[in-house]
PDB file of C-alpha atoms in Angstrom:
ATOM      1  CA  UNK A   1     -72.047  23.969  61.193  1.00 91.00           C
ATOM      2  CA  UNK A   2     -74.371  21.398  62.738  1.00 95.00           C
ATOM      3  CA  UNK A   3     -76.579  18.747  61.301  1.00 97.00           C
ATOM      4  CA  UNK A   4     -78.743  16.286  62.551  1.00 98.00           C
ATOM      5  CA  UNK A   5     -81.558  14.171  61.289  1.00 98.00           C
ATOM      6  CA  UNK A   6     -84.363  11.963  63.515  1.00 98.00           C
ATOM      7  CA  UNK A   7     -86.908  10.201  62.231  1.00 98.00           C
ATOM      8  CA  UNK A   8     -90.668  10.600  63.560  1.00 98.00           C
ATOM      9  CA  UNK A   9     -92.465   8.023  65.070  1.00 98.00           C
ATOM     10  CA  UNK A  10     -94.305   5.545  63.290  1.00 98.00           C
ATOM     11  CA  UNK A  11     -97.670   7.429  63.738  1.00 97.00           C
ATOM     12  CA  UNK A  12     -96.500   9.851  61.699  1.00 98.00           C
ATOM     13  CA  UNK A  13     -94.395   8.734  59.303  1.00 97.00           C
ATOM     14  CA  UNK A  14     -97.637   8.990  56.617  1.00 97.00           C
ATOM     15  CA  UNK A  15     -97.025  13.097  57.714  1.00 97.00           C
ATOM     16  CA  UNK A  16     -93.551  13.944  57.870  1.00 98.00           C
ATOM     17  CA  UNK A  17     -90.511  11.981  56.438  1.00 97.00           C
ATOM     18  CA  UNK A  18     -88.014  13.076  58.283  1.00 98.00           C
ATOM     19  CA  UNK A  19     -86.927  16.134  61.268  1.00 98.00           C
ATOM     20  CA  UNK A  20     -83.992  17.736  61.281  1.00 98.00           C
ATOM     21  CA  UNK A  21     -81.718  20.005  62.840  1.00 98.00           C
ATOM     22  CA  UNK A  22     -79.320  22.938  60.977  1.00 96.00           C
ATOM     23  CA  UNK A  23     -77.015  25.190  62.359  1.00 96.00           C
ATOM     24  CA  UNK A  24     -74.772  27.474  60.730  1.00 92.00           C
ATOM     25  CA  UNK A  25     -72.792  30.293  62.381  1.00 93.00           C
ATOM     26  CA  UNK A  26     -72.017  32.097  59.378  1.00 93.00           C
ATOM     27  CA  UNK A  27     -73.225  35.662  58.420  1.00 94.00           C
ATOM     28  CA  UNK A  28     -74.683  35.003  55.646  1.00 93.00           C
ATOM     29  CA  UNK A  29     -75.729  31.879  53.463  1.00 91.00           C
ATOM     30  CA  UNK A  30     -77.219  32.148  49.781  1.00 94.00           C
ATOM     31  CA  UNK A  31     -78.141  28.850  48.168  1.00 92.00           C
ATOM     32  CA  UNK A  32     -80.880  27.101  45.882  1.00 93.00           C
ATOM     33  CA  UNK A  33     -83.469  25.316  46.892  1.00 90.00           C
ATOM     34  CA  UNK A  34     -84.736  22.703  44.335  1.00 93.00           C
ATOM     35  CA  UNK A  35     -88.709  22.266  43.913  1.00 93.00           C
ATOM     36  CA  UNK A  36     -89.741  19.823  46.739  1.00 93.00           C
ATOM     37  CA  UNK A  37     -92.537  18.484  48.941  1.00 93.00           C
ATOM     38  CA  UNK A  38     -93.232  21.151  51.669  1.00 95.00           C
ATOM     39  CA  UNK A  39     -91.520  22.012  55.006  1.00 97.00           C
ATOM     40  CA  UNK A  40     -92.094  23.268  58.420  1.00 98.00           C
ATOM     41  CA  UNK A  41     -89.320  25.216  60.048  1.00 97.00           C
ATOM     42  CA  UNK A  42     -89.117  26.428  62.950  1.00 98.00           C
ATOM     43  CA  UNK A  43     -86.217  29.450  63.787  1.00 97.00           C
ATOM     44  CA  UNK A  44     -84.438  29.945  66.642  1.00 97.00           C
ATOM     45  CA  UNK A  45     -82.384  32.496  65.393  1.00 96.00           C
ATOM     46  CA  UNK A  46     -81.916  34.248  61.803  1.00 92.00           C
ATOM     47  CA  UNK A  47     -84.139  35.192  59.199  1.00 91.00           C
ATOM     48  CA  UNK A  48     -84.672  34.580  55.447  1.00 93.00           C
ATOM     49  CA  UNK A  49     -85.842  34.920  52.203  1.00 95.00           C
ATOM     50  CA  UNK A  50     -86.918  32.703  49.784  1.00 95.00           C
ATOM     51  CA  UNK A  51     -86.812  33.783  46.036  1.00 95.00           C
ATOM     52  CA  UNK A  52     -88.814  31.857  43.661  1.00 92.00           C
ATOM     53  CA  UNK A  53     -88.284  31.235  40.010  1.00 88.00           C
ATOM     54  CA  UNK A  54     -91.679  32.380  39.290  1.00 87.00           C
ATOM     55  CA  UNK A  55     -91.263  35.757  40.236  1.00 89.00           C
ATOM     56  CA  UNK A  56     -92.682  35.034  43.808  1.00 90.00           C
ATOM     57  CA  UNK A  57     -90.787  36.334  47.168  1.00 93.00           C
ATOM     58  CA  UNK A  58     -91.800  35.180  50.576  1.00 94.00           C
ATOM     59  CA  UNK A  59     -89.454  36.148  54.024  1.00 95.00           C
ATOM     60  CA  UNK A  60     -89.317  33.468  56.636  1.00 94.00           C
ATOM     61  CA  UNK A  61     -90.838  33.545  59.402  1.00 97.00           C
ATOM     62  CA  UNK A  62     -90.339  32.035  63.128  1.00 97.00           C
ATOM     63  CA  UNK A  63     -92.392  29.526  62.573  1.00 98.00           C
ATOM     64  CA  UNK A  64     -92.514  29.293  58.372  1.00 97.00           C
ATOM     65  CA  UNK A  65     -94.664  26.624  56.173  1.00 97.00           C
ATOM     66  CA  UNK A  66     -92.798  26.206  52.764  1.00 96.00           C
ATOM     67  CA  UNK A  67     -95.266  24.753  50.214  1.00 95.00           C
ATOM     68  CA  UNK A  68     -94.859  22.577  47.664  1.00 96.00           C
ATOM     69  CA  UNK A  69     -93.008  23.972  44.934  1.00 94.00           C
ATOM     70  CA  UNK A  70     -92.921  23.453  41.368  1.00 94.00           C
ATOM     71  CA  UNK A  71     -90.060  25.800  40.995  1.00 93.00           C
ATOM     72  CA  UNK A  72     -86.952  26.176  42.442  1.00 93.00           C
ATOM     73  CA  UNK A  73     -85.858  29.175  45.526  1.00 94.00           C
ATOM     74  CA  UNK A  74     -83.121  31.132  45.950  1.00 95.00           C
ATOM     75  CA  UNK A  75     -82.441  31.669  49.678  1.00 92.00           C
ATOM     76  CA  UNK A  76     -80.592  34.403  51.516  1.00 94.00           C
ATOM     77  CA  UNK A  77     -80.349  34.023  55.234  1.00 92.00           C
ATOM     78  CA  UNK A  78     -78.801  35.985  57.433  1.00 92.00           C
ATOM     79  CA  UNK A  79     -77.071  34.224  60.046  1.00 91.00           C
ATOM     80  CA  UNK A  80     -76.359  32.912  62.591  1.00 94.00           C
ATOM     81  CA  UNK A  81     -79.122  30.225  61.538  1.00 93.00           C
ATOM     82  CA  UNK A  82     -80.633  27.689  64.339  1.00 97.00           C
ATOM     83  CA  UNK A  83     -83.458  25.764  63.275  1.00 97.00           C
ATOM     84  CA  UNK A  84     -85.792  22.324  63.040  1.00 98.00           C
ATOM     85  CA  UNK A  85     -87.553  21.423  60.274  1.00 98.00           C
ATOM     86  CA  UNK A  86     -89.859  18.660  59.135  1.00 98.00           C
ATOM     87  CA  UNK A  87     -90.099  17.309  55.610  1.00 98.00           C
ATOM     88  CA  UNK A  88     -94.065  17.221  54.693  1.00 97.00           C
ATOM     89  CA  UNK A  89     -95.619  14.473  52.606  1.00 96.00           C
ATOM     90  CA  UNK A  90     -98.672  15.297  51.028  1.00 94.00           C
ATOM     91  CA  UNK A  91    -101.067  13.943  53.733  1.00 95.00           C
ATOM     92  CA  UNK A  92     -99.462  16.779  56.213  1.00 97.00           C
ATOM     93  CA  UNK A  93    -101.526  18.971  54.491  1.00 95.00           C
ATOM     94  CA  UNK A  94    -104.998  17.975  55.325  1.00 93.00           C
ATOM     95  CA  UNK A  95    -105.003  15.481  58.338  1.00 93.00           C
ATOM     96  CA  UNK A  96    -102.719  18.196  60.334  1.00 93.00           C
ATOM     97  CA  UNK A  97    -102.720  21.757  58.560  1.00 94.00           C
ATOM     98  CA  UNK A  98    -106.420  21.225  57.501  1.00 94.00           C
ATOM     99  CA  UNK A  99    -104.981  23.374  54.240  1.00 95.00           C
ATOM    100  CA  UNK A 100    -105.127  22.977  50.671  1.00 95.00           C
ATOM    101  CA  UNK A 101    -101.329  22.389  49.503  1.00 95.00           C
ATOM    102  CA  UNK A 102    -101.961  23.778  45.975  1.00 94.00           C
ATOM    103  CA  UNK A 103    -102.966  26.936  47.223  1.00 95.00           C
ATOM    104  CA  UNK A 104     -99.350  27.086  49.222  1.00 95.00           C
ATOM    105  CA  UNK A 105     -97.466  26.291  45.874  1.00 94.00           C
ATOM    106  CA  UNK A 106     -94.160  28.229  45.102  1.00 94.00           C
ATOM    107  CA  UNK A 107     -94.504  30.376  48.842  1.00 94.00           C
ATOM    108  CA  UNK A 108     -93.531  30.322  52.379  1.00 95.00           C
ATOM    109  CA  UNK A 109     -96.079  31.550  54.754  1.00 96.00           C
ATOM    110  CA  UNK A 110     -96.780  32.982  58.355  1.00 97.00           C
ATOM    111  CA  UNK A 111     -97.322  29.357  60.403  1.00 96.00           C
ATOM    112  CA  UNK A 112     -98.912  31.346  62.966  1.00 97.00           C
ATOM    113  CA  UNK A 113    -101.347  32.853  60.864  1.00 96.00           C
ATOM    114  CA  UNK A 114    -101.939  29.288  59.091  1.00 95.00           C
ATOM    115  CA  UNK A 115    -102.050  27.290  61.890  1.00 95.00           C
ATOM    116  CA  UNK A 116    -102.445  29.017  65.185  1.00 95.00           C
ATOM    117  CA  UNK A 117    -100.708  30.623  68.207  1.00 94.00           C
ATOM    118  CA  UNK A 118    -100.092  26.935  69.351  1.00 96.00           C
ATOM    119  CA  UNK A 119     -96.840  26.848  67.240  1.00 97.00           C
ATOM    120  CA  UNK A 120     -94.953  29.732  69.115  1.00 97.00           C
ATOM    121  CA  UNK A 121     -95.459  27.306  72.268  1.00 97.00           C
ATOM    122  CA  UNK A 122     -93.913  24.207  70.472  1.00 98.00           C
ATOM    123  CA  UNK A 123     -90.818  26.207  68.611  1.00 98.00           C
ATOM    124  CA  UNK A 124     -89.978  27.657  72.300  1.00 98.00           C
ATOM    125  CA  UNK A 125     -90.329  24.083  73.498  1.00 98.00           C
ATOM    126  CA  UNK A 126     -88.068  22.828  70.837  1.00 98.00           C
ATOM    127  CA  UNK A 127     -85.274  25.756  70.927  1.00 98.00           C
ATOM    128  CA  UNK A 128     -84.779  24.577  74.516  1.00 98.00           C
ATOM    129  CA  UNK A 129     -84.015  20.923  73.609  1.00 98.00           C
ATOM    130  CA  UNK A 130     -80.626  19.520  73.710  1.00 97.00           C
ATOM    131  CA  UNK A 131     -80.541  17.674  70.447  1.00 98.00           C
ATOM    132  CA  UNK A 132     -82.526  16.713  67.402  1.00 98.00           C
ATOM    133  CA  UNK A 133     -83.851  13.135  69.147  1.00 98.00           C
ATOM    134  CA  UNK A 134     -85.450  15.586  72.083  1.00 98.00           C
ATOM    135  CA  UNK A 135     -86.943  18.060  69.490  1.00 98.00           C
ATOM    136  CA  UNK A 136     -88.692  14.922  67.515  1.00 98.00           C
ATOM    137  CA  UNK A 137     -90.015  13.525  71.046  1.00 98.00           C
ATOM    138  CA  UNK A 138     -91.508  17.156  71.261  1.00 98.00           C
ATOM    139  CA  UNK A 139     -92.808  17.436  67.327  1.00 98.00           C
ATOM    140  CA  UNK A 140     -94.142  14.141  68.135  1.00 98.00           C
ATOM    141  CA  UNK A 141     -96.283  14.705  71.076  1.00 98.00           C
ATOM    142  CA  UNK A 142     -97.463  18.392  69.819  1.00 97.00           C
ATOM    143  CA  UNK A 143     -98.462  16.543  66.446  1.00 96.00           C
TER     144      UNK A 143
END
């Protein structure tokens, strides 16, 4: 298992409070996921899906916008898992995403479809970086 945090730069620290990296080689990981702010992640490799207490199911997807959730997720993911994420704080939604965050409540979505082709370009960029400090230069300059 790997793990590594980096923290964005200063110009967006109103956006995202923190990057980080996770990598687990294992087959399969099952955990909860308490209600939060939202995330971005971005997958390398593996897939999910996120179980909500509300009755709501959403897979994951290469490049996946978690919402804000008032409930918490089970998660199954089949591994091996590589991925970057960002924690979002509330202005994420609007000043980048141009969405509104209640109507991504309790779901993880396509960020694609949300937010445009332009994200397949950055996760490549990012999957070829050689730690977390290089992927937050590159989530920096793309955001």
């Amino acid at each position: 298992m790997e793990f590594a945090v980096a923290k964005p730069s200063a110009a967006l620290s109103h956006v995202f409070s923190l990057y980080y990296y996770i990598k687990f080689d294992y087959p399969l990981i099952a955990d909860i996921e308490r209600a939060d702010v939202g995330y971005m992640r971005f997958m390398f490799q593996g897939d999910a899906t996120y179980e909500y207490a509300d009755g709501g199911t959403s897979p994951a997807h290469p490049v996946t916008l978690v919402g804000p959730s008032t409930v918490h997720a089970n998660y199954f993911m089949n591994g091996p898992l590589d991925t970057f994420g960002a924690v979002l704080l509330p202005e994420f939604w609007s000043a980048i995403a141009g969405l509104d965050a209640s109507e991504h409540m309790n779901k993880a979505s396509d960020g694609l479809i949300l937010l445009g082709d332009d994200y397949e370009a950055v996760r490549v960029a990012l999957a070829a970086c050689a730690s977390v400090e290089e992927m937050a230069r590159v989530a920096d300059n793309f955001f």
